[in-house]
PDB file of C-alpha atoms and ligand atoms in Angstrom:
ATOM      1  CA  MET A   1     129.376 135.493 125.283  1.00 61.00           C
ATOM      2  CA  ASP A   2     130.149 135.687 121.560  1.00 60.00           C
ATOM      3  CA  THR A   3     126.824 136.754 120.078  1.00 56.00           C
ATOM      4  CA  GLN A   4     128.434 136.856 116.618  1.00 55.00           C
ATOM      5  CA  LYS A   5     128.149 133.066 116.614  1.00 55.00           C
ATOM      6  CA  PHE A   6     124.409 133.448 116.093  1.00 56.00           C
ATOM      7  CA  GLY A   7     122.958 134.645 112.784  1.00 54.00           C
ATOM      8  CA  ALA A   8     124.541 135.508 109.410  1.00 54.00           C
ATOM      9  CA  HIS A   9     126.457 132.258 109.731  1.00 76.00           C
ATOM     10  CA  LEU A  10     127.939 132.183 106.266  1.00 94.00           C
ATOM     11  CA  GLN A  11     128.521 135.859 105.546  1.00 94.00           C
ATOM     12  CA  GLY A  12     131.712 136.229 103.486  1.00 95.00           C
ATOM     13  CA  LYS A  13     132.514 132.502 103.513  1.00 97.00           C
ATOM     14  CA  LEU A  14     133.385 130.351 100.518  1.00 98.00           C
ATOM     15  CA  VAL A  15     131.173 127.276 100.298  1.00 98.00           C
ATOM     16  CA  VAL A  16     131.651 124.510  97.710  1.00 98.00           C
ATOM     17  CA  VAL A  17     128.477 122.600  96.791  1.00 98.00           C
ATOM     18  CA  THR A  18     128.894 119.483  94.645  1.00 98.00           C
ATOM     19  CA  GLY A  19     125.988 118.325  92.491  1.00 98.00           C
ATOM     20  CA  ALA A  20     124.717 121.909  92.424  1.00 98.00           C
ATOM     21  CA  SER A  21     123.262 121.600  88.911  1.00 98.00           C
ATOM     22  CA  LYS A  22     119.884 120.233  89.973  1.00 96.00           C
ATOM     23  CA  GLY A  23     117.734 118.825  92.761  1.00 96.00           C
ATOM     24  CA  ILE A  24     118.800 119.277  96.376  1.00 97.00           C
ATOM     25  CA  GLY A  25     122.219 120.702  95.442  1.00 98.00           C
ATOM     26  CA  ARG A  26     120.679 123.456  93.323  1.00 97.00           C
ATOM     27  CA  GLY A  27     118.375 124.469  96.177  1.00 97.00           C
ATOM     28  CA  LEU A  28     121.128 124.229  98.793  1.00 97.00           C
ATOM     29  CA  ALA A  29     123.358 126.480  96.701  1.00 98.00           C
ATOM     30  CA  ARG A  30     120.630 129.144  96.445  1.00 97.00           C
ATOM     31  CA  ILE A  31     119.869 129.057 100.170  1.00 97.00           C
ATOM     32  CA  ILE A  32     123.564 129.102 101.123  1.00 97.00           C
ATOM     33  CA  ALA A  33     124.140 132.080  98.792  1.00 97.00           C
ATOM     34  CA  SER A  34     121.169 133.860 100.400  1.00 96.00           C
ATOM     35  CA  GLU A  35     123.021 133.525 103.747  1.00 95.00           C
ATOM     36  CA  GLY A  36     125.828 135.697 102.380  1.00 95.00           C
ATOM     37  CA  ALA A  37     128.297 133.045 101.239  1.00 97.00           C
ATOM     38  CA  THR A  38     130.098 132.921  97.923  1.00 98.00           C
ATOM     39  CA  VAL A  39     129.156 129.553  96.414  1.00 98.00           C
ATOM     40  CA  ALA A  40     131.352 127.414  94.162  1.00 98.00           C
ATOM     41  CA  LEU A  41     128.904 125.348  92.123  1.00 99.00           C
ATOM     42  CA  ALA A  42     130.373 122.023  90.950  1.00 98.00           C
ATOM     43  CA  ALA A  43     128.925 119.275  88.736  1.00 98.00           C
ATOM     44  CA  ARG A  44     129.290 117.804  85.238  1.00 98.00           C
ATOM     45  CA  ASP A  45     126.537 119.783  83.509  1.00 98.00           C
ATOM     46  CA  VAL A  46     128.116 123.217  83.198  1.00 98.00           C
ATOM     47  CA  GLU A  47     125.182 124.664  81.275  1.00 98.00           C
ATOM     48  CA  ALA A  48     122.840 123.756  84.135  1.00 98.00           C
ATOM     49  CA  LEU A  49     125.378 125.208  86.599  1.00 98.00           C
ATOM     50  CA  GLN A  50     125.415 128.433  84.603  1.00 98.00           C
ATOM     51  CA  GLU A  51     121.616 128.657  84.969  1.00 98.00           C
ATOM     52  CA  VAL A  52     121.928 128.106  88.755  1.00 98.00           C
ATOM     53  CA  LYS A  53     124.631 130.779  88.886  1.00 98.00           C
ATOM     54  CA  GLU A  54     122.419 133.264  87.018  1.00 98.00           C
ATOM     55  CA  THR A  55     119.515 132.501  89.372  1.00 98.00           C
ATOM     56  CA  ILE A  56     121.736 133.139  92.407  1.00 98.00           C
ATOM     57  CA  VAL A  57     123.170 136.350  90.950  1.00 98.00           C
ATOM     58  CA  GLY A  58     119.597 137.456  90.122  1.00 97.00           C
ATOM     59  CA  GLU A  59     118.731 136.894  93.801  1.00 96.00           C
ATOM     60  CA  GLY A  60     121.623 139.132  94.838  1.00 96.00           C
ATOM     61  CA  GLY A  61     124.102 136.348  95.651  1.00 97.00           C
ATOM     62  CA  LYS A  62     127.589 135.383  94.477  1.00 98.00           C
ATOM     63  CA  ALA A  63     128.305 132.124  92.642  1.00 98.00           C
ATOM     64  CA  TYR A  64     130.903 130.641  90.293  1.00 98.00           C
ATOM     65  CA  THR A  65     130.776 127.448  88.230  1.00 98.00           C
ATOM     66  CA  PHE A  66     133.321 124.610  88.142  1.00 98.00           C
ATOM     67  CA  ALA A  67     133.200 121.442  86.028  1.00 98.00           C
ATOM     68  CA  LEU A  68     133.517 118.337  88.189  1.00 98.00           C
ATOM     69  CA  ASP A  69     133.165 114.634  87.430  1.00 98.00           C
ATOM     70  CA  LEU A  70     133.113 112.861  90.754  1.00 98.00           C
ATOM     71  CA  ARG A  71     133.886 109.518  89.143  1.00 97.00           C
ATOM     72  CA  ARG A  72     137.354 110.792  88.086  1.00 98.00           C
ATOM     73  CA  VAL A  73     139.871 111.601  90.802  1.00 98.00           C
ATOM     74  CA  ASP A  74     141.893 113.782  88.389  1.00 98.00           C
ATOM     75  CA  SER A  75     138.765 115.880  87.781  1.00 98.00           C
ATOM     76  CA  ILE A  76     138.236 116.256  91.549  1.00 98.00           C
ATOM     77  CA  ARG A  77     141.852 117.345  92.065  1.00 98.00           C
ATOM     78  CA  SER A  78     141.786 119.920  89.257  1.00 98.00           C
ATOM     79  CA  CYS A  79     138.365 121.248  90.331  1.00 98.00           C
ATOM     80  CA  PHE A  80     139.556 122.007  93.881  1.00 98.00           C
ATOM     81  CA  ALA A  81     142.832 123.488  92.576  1.00 98.00           C
ATOM     82  CA  ARG A  82     140.828 125.826  90.321  1.00 98.00           C
ATOM     83  CA  ILE A  83     138.450 126.816  93.127  1.00 98.00           C
ATOM     84  CA  GLU A  84     141.404 127.687  95.368  1.00 98.00           C
ATOM     85  CA  ALA A  85     143.242 129.567  92.610  1.00 98.00           C
ATOM     86  CA  GLU A  86     140.186 131.583  91.595  1.00 98.00           C
ATOM     87  CA  LEU A  87     138.346 132.086  94.910  1.00 98.00           C
ATOM     88  CA  GLY A  88     140.830 131.421  97.755  1.00 98.00           C
ATOM     89  CA  CYS A  89     140.293 129.510 100.999  1.00 97.00           C
ATOM     90  CA  ILE A  90     137.432 127.041 101.172  1.00 98.00           C
ATOM     91  CA  ASP A  91     135.473 127.438 104.420  1.00 98.00           C
ATOM     92  CA  VAL A  92     132.761 124.824 103.869  1.00 98.00           C
ATOM     93  CA  LEU A  93     132.384 121.801 101.599  1.00 98.00           C
ATOM     94  CA  VAL A  94     128.895 120.386 101.073  1.00 98.00           C
ATOM     95  CA  ASN A  95     129.275 116.950  99.472  1.00 98.00           C
ATOM     96  CA  ASN A  96     125.833 116.718  97.927  1.00 98.00           C
ATOM     97  CA  ALA A  97     126.477 114.987  94.573  1.00 98.00           C
ATOM     98  CA  GLY A  98     125.233 111.423  94.611  1.00 97.00           C
ATOM     99  CA  MET A  99     122.539 109.283  93.057  1.00 95.00           C
ATOM    100  CA  GLY A 100     120.399 106.216  93.561  1.00 94.00           C
ATOM    101  CA  ASN A 101     119.383 103.696  90.911  1.00 92.00           C
ATOM    102  CA  PRO A 102     116.804 101.175  92.156  1.00 94.00           C
ATOM    103  CA  ILE A 103     117.562  97.643  90.921  1.00 97.00           C
ATOM    104  CA  PRO A 104     116.590  94.313  92.554  1.00 98.00           C
ATOM    105  CA  ALA A 105     119.673  92.955  94.314  1.00 98.00           C
ATOM    106  CA  GLU A 106     119.726  89.774  92.221  1.00 98.00           C
ATOM    107  CA  ASP A 107     120.064  91.853  89.022  1.00 98.00           C
ATOM    108  CA  ILE A 108     122.807  94.275  90.084  1.00 98.00           C
ATOM    109  CA  THR A 109     125.880  94.058  87.829  1.00 98.00           C
ATOM    110  CA  GLU A 110     129.508  94.788  88.665  1.00 98.00           C
ATOM    111  CA  GLU A 111     129.149  97.912  86.509  1.00 98.00           C
ATOM    112  CA  ASP A 112     126.122  99.068  88.567  1.00 98.00           C
ATOM    113  CA  TRP A 113     128.099  98.514  91.775  1.00 98.00           C
ATOM    114  CA  ASP A 114     131.189 100.390  90.569  1.00 98.00           C
ATOM    115  CA  TRP A 115     129.153 103.283  89.149  1.00 98.00           C
ATOM    116  CA  MET A 116     127.373 104.002  92.415  1.00 97.00           C
ATOM    117  CA  MET A 117     130.267 103.335  94.763  1.00 98.00           C
ATOM    118  CA  ASP A 118     132.574 105.503  92.633  1.00 98.00           C
ATOM    119  CA  LEU A 119     130.076 108.359  92.748  1.00 98.00           C
ATOM    120  CA  ASN A 120     128.594 108.180  96.249  1.00 98.00           C
ATOM    121  CA  LEU A 121     131.588 106.932  98.228  1.00 98.00           C
ATOM    122  CA  LYS A 122     134.941 107.079  96.431  1.00 98.00           C
ATOM    123  CA  GLY A 123     134.338 110.442  94.754  1.00 98.00           C
ATOM    124  CA  THR A 124     132.965 111.920  97.954  1.00 98.00           C
ATOM    125  CA  PHE A 125     136.022 110.722  99.875  1.00 98.00           C
ATOM    126  CA  PHE A 126     138.415 112.391  97.448  1.00 98.00           C
ATOM    127  CA  CYS A 127     136.405 115.642  97.632  1.00 99.00           C
ATOM    128  CA  CYS A 128     136.770 115.445 101.436  1.00 99.00           C
ATOM    129  CA  GLN A 129     140.499 114.854 100.987  1.00 98.00           C
ATOM    130  CA  GLU A 130     140.984 117.803  98.607  1.00 98.00           C
ATOM    131  CA  ALA A 131     139.018 120.195 100.814  1.00 98.00           C
ATOM    132  CA  GLY A 132     140.347 118.649 104.037  1.00 98.00           C
ATOM    133  CA  ARG A 133     144.027 119.109 103.074  1.00 98.00           C
ATOM    134  CA  ARG A 134     143.391 122.809 102.456  1.00 98.00           C
ATOM    135  CA  MET A 135     141.238 123.268 105.584  1.00 98.00           C
ATOM    136  CA  LEU A 136     143.841 121.566 107.792  1.00 98.00           C
ATOM    137  CA  LYS A 137     146.440 124.071 106.565  1.00 98.00           C
ATOM    138  CA  GLN A 138     144.017 126.898 107.470  1.00 97.00           C
ATOM    139  CA  GLY A 139     143.293 125.249 110.844  1.00 98.00           C
ATOM    140  CA  LYS A 140     139.538 125.453 110.263  1.00 98.00           C
ATOM    141  CA  GLY A 141     136.772 124.180 108.045  1.00 98.00           C
ATOM    142  CA  ARG A 142     133.412 122.486 107.860  1.00 98.00           C
ATOM    143  CA  ILE A 143     132.537 119.430 105.780  1.00 98.00           C
ATOM    144  CA  VAL A 144     128.889 118.378 105.471  1.00 98.00           C
ATOM    145  CA  ASN A 145     128.181 115.121 103.652  1.00 98.00           C
ATOM    146  CA  ILE A 146     124.700 114.523 102.281  1.00 98.00           C
ATOM    147  CA  SER A 147     124.005 110.962 103.344  1.00 98.00           C
ATOM    148  CA  SER A 148     120.475 109.507 103.562  1.00 98.00           C
ATOM    149  CA  GLN A 149     118.079 107.810 105.932  1.00 97.00           C
ATOM    150  CA  ALA A 150     118.937 104.839 103.678  1.00 98.00           C
ATOM    151  CA  SER A 151     122.307 104.775 105.430  1.00 98.00           C
ATOM    152  CA  VAL A 152     120.618 103.387 108.549  1.00 98.00           C
ATOM    153  CA  VAL A 153     117.462 101.626 107.279  1.00 97.00           C
ATOM    154  CA  ALA A 154     117.132  99.265 104.340  1.00 97.00           C
ATOM    155  CA  ILE A 155     115.281 100.430 101.229  1.00 95.00           C
ATOM    156  CA  PRO A 156     114.340  97.512  98.925  1.00 95.00           C
ATOM    157  CA  HIS A 157     116.119  97.556  95.537  1.00 96.00           C
ATOM    158  CA  GLU A 158     118.688 100.030  96.867  1.00 97.00           C
ATOM    159  CA  ALA A 159     121.334  97.605  98.141  1.00 98.00           C
ATOM    160  CA  VAL A 160     124.310  99.464  96.669  1.00 98.00           C
ATOM    161  CA  TYR A 161     122.882 102.897  97.476  1.00 98.00           C
ATOM    162  CA  CYS A 162     122.266 101.881 101.116  1.00 98.00           C
ATOM    163  CA  ALA A 163     125.777 100.392 101.351  1.00 98.00           C
ATOM    164  CA  SER A 164     127.351 103.496  99.809  1.00 98.00           C
ATOM    165  CA  LYS A 165     125.554 105.821 102.233  1.00 98.00           C
ATOM    166  CA  GLY A 166     126.312 103.557 105.207  1.00 98.00           C
ATOM    167  CA  GLY A 167     129.955 103.754 104.124  1.00 98.00           C
ATOM    168  CA  LEU A 168     129.652 107.531 103.901  1.00 98.00           C
ATOM    169  CA  ASN A 169     128.494 107.647 107.539  1.00 98.00           C
ATOM    170  CA  MET A 170     131.614 105.746 108.618  1.00 98.00           C
ATOM    171  CA  LEU A 171     133.793 107.969 106.451  1.00 98.00           C
ATOM    172  CA  THR A 172     132.196 110.966 108.165  1.00 99.00           C
ATOM    173  CA  LYS A 173     132.974 109.593 111.624  1.00 98.00           C
ATOM    174  CA  THR A 174     136.541 108.593 110.771  1.00 98.00           C
ATOM    175  CA  LEU A 175     137.441 111.924 109.163  1.00 99.00           C
ATOM    176  CA  ALA A 176     135.831 113.717 112.124  1.00 99.00           C
ATOM    177  CA  VAL A 177     138.054 111.789 114.530  1.00 98.00           C
ATOM    178  CA  GLU A 178     141.171 112.452 112.433  1.00 98.00           C
ATOM    179  CA  TRP A 179     140.561 116.135 111.677  1.00 98.00           C
ATOM    180  CA  SER A 180     138.398 117.751 114.377  1.00 98.00           C
ATOM    181  CA  GLY A 181     141.378 118.294 116.691  1.00 98.00           C
ATOM    182  CA  ARG A 182     142.861 120.437 113.918  1.00 98.00           C
ATOM    183  CA  GLY A 183     139.749 122.579 113.463  1.00 98.00           C
ATOM    184  CA  VAL A 184     137.924 120.707 110.698  1.00 98.00           C
ATOM    185  CA  THR A 185     134.535 119.286 111.644  1.00 98.00           C
ATOM    186  CA  VAL A 186     132.932 116.587 109.510  1.00 99.00           C
ATOM    187  CA  ASN A 187     129.229 115.731 109.744  1.00 99.00           C
ATOM    188  CA  ALA A 188     126.468 114.170 107.677  1.00 99.00           C
ATOM    189  CA  VAL A 189     122.824 114.973 106.997  1.00 98.00           C
ATOM    190  CA  GLY A 190     120.437 112.077 106.366  1.00 98.00           C
ATOM    191  CA  PRO A 191     117.238 113.143 104.600  1.00 98.00           C
ATOM    192  CA  THR A 192     114.218 110.983 103.971  1.00 98.00           C
ATOM    193  CA  PHE A 193     112.726 111.187 100.464  1.00 97.00           C
ATOM    194  CA  VAL A 194     112.830 114.647  98.893  1.00 97.00           C
ATOM    195  CA  TYR A 195     111.047 115.468  95.641  1.00 95.00           C
ATOM    196  CA  THR A 196     113.835 116.064  93.049  1.00 93.00           C
ATOM    197  CA  PRO A 197     114.586 115.041  89.441  1.00 86.00           C
ATOM    198  CA  GLY A 198     116.267 111.942  90.926  1.00 85.00           C
ATOM    199  CA  THR A 199     113.125 110.805  92.814  1.00 92.00           C
ATOM    200  CA  ALA A 200     110.277 112.395  90.814  1.00 92.00           C
ATOM    201  CA  LYS A 201     109.437 109.230  88.849  1.00 92.00           C
ATOM    202  CA  ARG A 202     109.040 107.138  92.005  1.00 93.00           C
ATOM    203  CA  LEU A 203     107.297 109.793  94.114  1.00 96.00           C
ATOM    204  CA  ASP A 204     104.844 110.533  91.270  1.00 96.00           C
ATOM    205  CA  ASP A 205     103.603 106.933  91.641  1.00 96.00           C
ATOM    206  CA  PRO A 206     100.785 107.175  94.246  1.00 97.00           C
ATOM    207  CA  VAL A 207     101.364 103.584  95.410  1.00 97.00           C
ATOM    208  CA  PHE A 208     105.056 104.252  96.041  1.00 96.00           C
ATOM    209  CA  LEU A 209     104.347 107.629  97.649  1.00 97.00           C
ATOM    210  CA  GLY A 210     101.738 105.998  99.907  1.00 97.00           C
ATOM    211  CA  SER A 211     104.224 103.338 101.028  1.00 96.00           C
ATOM    212  CA  VAL A 212     106.747 106.089 101.839  1.00 97.00           C
ATOM    213  CA  LEU A 213     104.297 108.304 103.737  1.00 98.00           C
ATOM    214  CA  ALA A 214     103.154 105.304 105.797  1.00 98.00           C
ATOM    215  CA  LYS A 215     106.677 105.233 107.262  1.00 97.00           C
ATOM    216  CA  ILE A 216     107.008 108.943 108.051  1.00 98.00           C
ATOM    217  CA  PRO A 217     105.296 109.929 111.314  1.00 98.00           C
ATOM    218  CA  ARG A 218     105.579 113.606 110.327  1.00 98.00           C
ATOM    219  CA  GLY A 219     103.228 112.771 107.430  1.00 98.00           C
ATOM    220  CA  ARG A 220     105.123 114.272 104.496  1.00 98.00           C
ATOM    221  CA  VAL A 221     108.314 113.883 102.504  1.00 98.00           C
ATOM    222  CA  ALA A 222     111.163 116.306 103.218  1.00 98.00           C
ATOM    223  CA  THR A 223     111.719 119.545 101.333  1.00 97.00           C
ATOM    224  CA  ILE A 224     114.991 121.021 100.157  1.00 97.00           C
ATOM    225  CA  GLU A 225     114.468 123.737 102.795  1.00 96.00           C
ATOM    226  CA  ASP A 226     114.338 121.029 105.513  1.00 97.00           C
ATOM    227  CA  VAL A 227     117.684 119.679 104.304  1.00 98.00           C
ATOM    228  CA  ALA A 228     119.164 123.178 103.981  1.00 97.00           C
ATOM    229  CA  SER A 229     118.297 124.038 107.601  1.00 97.00           C
ATOM    230  CA  ALA A 230     120.356 121.078 108.795  1.00 98.00           C
ATOM    231  CA  VAL A 231     123.239 121.910 106.450  1.00 98.00           C
ATOM    232  CA  LEU A 232     123.289 125.564 107.528  1.00 97.00           C
ATOM    233  CA  TYR A 233     123.481 124.534 111.171  1.00 97.00           C
ATOM    234  CA  LEU A 234     126.338 122.077 110.656  1.00 97.00           C
ATOM    235  CA  ALA A 235     128.192 124.633 108.485  1.00 97.00           C
ATOM    236  CA  SER A 236     127.838 127.362 111.091  1.00 95.00           C
ATOM    237  CA  ASP A 237     130.394 128.552 113.650  1.00 93.00           C
ATOM    238  CA  GLY A 238     127.861 127.601 116.339  1.00 93.00           C
ATOM    239  CA  ALA A 239     128.214 123.902 115.471  1.00 96.00           C
ATOM    240  CA  ASP A 240     131.883 123.844 116.461  1.00 96.00           C
ATOM    241  CA  MET A 241     131.319 121.110 119.078  1.00 98.00           C
ATOM    242  CA  VAL A 242     129.298 118.928 116.696  1.00 98.00           C
ATOM    243  CA  THR A 243     131.409 116.501 114.672  1.00 98.00           C
ATOM    244  CA  GLY A 244     131.157 112.936 113.416  1.00 98.00           C
ATOM    245  CA  THR A 245     127.378 112.994 113.676  1.00 98.00           C
ATOM    246  CA  LEU A 246     124.536 112.066 111.340  1.00 98.00           C
ATOM    247  CA  LEU A 247     121.667 114.559 111.557  1.00 98.00           C
ATOM    248  CA  LEU A 248     118.606 112.708 110.284  1.00 98.00           C
ATOM    249  CA  VAL A 249     115.962 114.839 108.543  1.00 98.00           C
ATOM    250  CA  ASP A 250     113.514 111.973 108.195  1.00 98.00           C
ATOM    251  CA  GLY A 251     110.258 113.046 109.859  1.00 98.00           C
ATOM    252  CA  GLY A 252     110.681 110.193 112.330  1.00 98.00           C
ATOM    253  CA  TRP A 253     111.089 107.296 109.835  1.00 98.00           C
ATOM    254  CA  THR A 254     114.073 105.846 111.680  1.00 96.00           C
ATOM    255  CA  ALA A 255     112.428 106.367 115.098  1.00 95.00           C
ATOM    256  CA  LEU A 256     109.640 103.933 114.240  1.00 89.00           C
TER     257      LEU A 256
HETATM  258  N1  NAP B 301     116.106 113.139  96.727  1.00 70.73           N
HETATM  259  C1  NAP B 301     116.022 112.356  97.792  1.00 70.73           C
HETATM  260  O1  NAP B 301     114.956 111.811  98.125  1.00 70.73           O
HETATM  261  C2  NAP B 301     117.227 112.112  98.660  1.00 70.73           C
HETATM  262  C3  NAP B 301     117.053 111.535  99.918  1.00 70.73           C
HETATM  263  C4  NAP B 301     118.170 111.299 100.724  1.00 70.73           C
HETATM  264  C5  NAP B 301     119.419 111.662 100.272  1.00 70.73           C
HETATM  265  N2  NAP B 301     119.568 112.211  99.034  1.00 70.73           N
HETATM  266  C6  NAP B 301     120.916 112.563  98.593  1.00 70.73           C
HETATM  267  O2  NAP B 301     120.927 113.930  98.243  1.00 70.73           O
HETATM  268  C7  NAP B 301     121.895 114.157  97.210  1.00 70.73           C
HETATM  269  C8  NAP B 301     121.223 114.871  96.041  1.00 70.73           C
HETATM  270  O3  NAP B 301     120.142 114.079  95.583  1.00 70.73           O
HETATM  271  P1  NAP B 301     119.102 114.608  94.483  1.00 70.73           P
HETATM  272  O4  NAP B 301     117.862 113.838  94.667  1.00 70.73           O
HETATM  273  O5  NAP B 301     119.079 116.084  94.461  1.00 70.73           O
HETATM  274  O6  NAP B 301     119.793 114.046  93.157  1.00 70.73           O
HETATM  275  P2  NAP B 301     119.575 114.454  91.636  1.00 70.73           P
HETATM  276  O7  NAP B 301     118.399 115.358  91.457  1.00 70.73           O
HETATM  277  O8  NAP B 301     119.613 113.165  90.858  1.00 70.73           O
HETATM  278  O9  NAP B 301     120.911 115.286  91.366  1.00 70.73           O
HETATM  279  C9  NAP B 301     122.135 114.634  91.499  1.00 70.73           C
HETATM  280  C10 NAP B 301     123.255 115.650  91.447  1.00 70.73           C
HETATM  281  O10 NAP B 301     124.490 114.917  91.494  1.00 70.73           O
HETATM  282  C11 NAP B 301     125.305 115.345  90.405  1.00 70.73           C
HETATM  283  N3  NAP B 301     126.145 114.264  89.883  1.00 70.73           N
HETATM  284  C12 NAP B 301     125.754 113.051  89.426  1.00 70.73           C
HETATM  285  N4  NAP B 301     126.820 112.379  88.964  1.00 70.73           N
HETATM  286  C13 NAP B 301     127.895 113.196  89.115  1.00 70.73           C
HETATM  287  C14 NAP B 301     129.277 113.083  88.811  1.00 70.73           C
HETATM  288  N5  NAP B 301     129.776 111.968  88.250  1.00 70.73           N
HETATM  289  N6  NAP B 301     130.080 114.103  89.114  1.00 70.73           N
HETATM  290  C15 NAP B 301     129.594 115.232  89.681  1.00 70.73           C
HETATM  291  N7  NAP B 301     128.304 115.407  90.004  1.00 70.73           N
HETATM  292  C16 NAP B 301     127.473 114.396  89.708  1.00 70.73           C
HETATM  293  C17 NAP B 301     124.319 115.805  89.339  1.00 70.73           C
HETATM  294  O11 NAP B 301     124.939 116.776  88.505  1.00 70.73           O
HETATM  295  P3  NAP B 301     125.416 116.512  86.980  1.00 70.73           P
HETATM  296  O12 NAP B 301     124.478 115.531  86.370  1.00 70.73           O
HETATM  297  O13 NAP B 301     125.370 117.880  86.387  1.00 70.73           O
HETATM  298  O14 NAP B 301     126.825 116.005  87.118  1.00 70.73           O
HETATM  299  C18 NAP B 301     123.222 116.442  90.160  1.00 70.73           C
HETATM  300  O15 NAP B 301     123.514 117.790  90.413  1.00 70.73           O
HETATM  301  C19 NAP B 301     122.449 112.778  96.861  1.00 70.73           C
HETATM  302  O16 NAP B 301     123.644 112.559  97.557  1.00 70.73           O
HETATM  303  C20 NAP B 301     121.378 111.832  97.340  1.00 70.73           C
HETATM  304  O17 NAP B 301     121.875 110.553  97.639  1.00 70.73           O
HETATM  305  C21 NAP B 301     118.507 112.443  98.204  1.00 70.73           C
END
């Protein structure tokens, strides 16, 4: 039995976290760094990334910042090239960057559609491709995509978001089938609502919060720590036989 598979999962590993400047990504980066990994923090807001880096370093961790605009494939390519040149082999990619923008379906414009699909689906695919090409050469790697419960249940006014996350689930499965035989597992985590800058306005509305809690048997929204626990598992050596799956962190919403 290889007891090394249990505990200190990310010691000495290089983990890339996209959208690490705020919200879930910021928290994931701190927790991943606390597990002993070096974290490459990527997002557009480099000042915010610098603050996250300083927080991690202050907590005894290792982190580096990289500018990344997920809506530009050239930015994705140069970001991963820089990470490799400066930090070496990427062991884990956490595709966290992504956003929602609630709009009634009848009012969604072509621009709204393109903006969200480019960010949540196209950009995430090309991050998978950049990391995947490098991981396939190494013969090992872990990719964890932050999807959503909204990938499997409809959320009113989130037509494009739900479609983008549903697409991300299929991307996860397809890449898992293509790459797992060569050592690269690909999985997704599907959280229910988490309190972040992206959801604060809606969750601060007691009527909205009440409608959300009525659908969560566990009786609360998720925390960043809940999401991180799932990510840490899927990023670990112990999850080697788990690929192409969606791990829902939804307090039972989708079981209703
Ligand atoms: N919060 C929830 O309730 C919830 C529930 C289920 C799933 N999720 C998923 O969890 C992930 C994080 O959500 P969150 O609530 O933490 O979001 P958030 O607080 O709005 O943060 C979004 C992150 O994405 C980054 N980002 C946005 N556009 C980008 C771009 N063009 N290029 C690179 N990075 C970009 C932002 O960084 P910059 O602005 O610095 O670029 C930021 O770090 C998303 O994929 C979301 O769909 C969230």
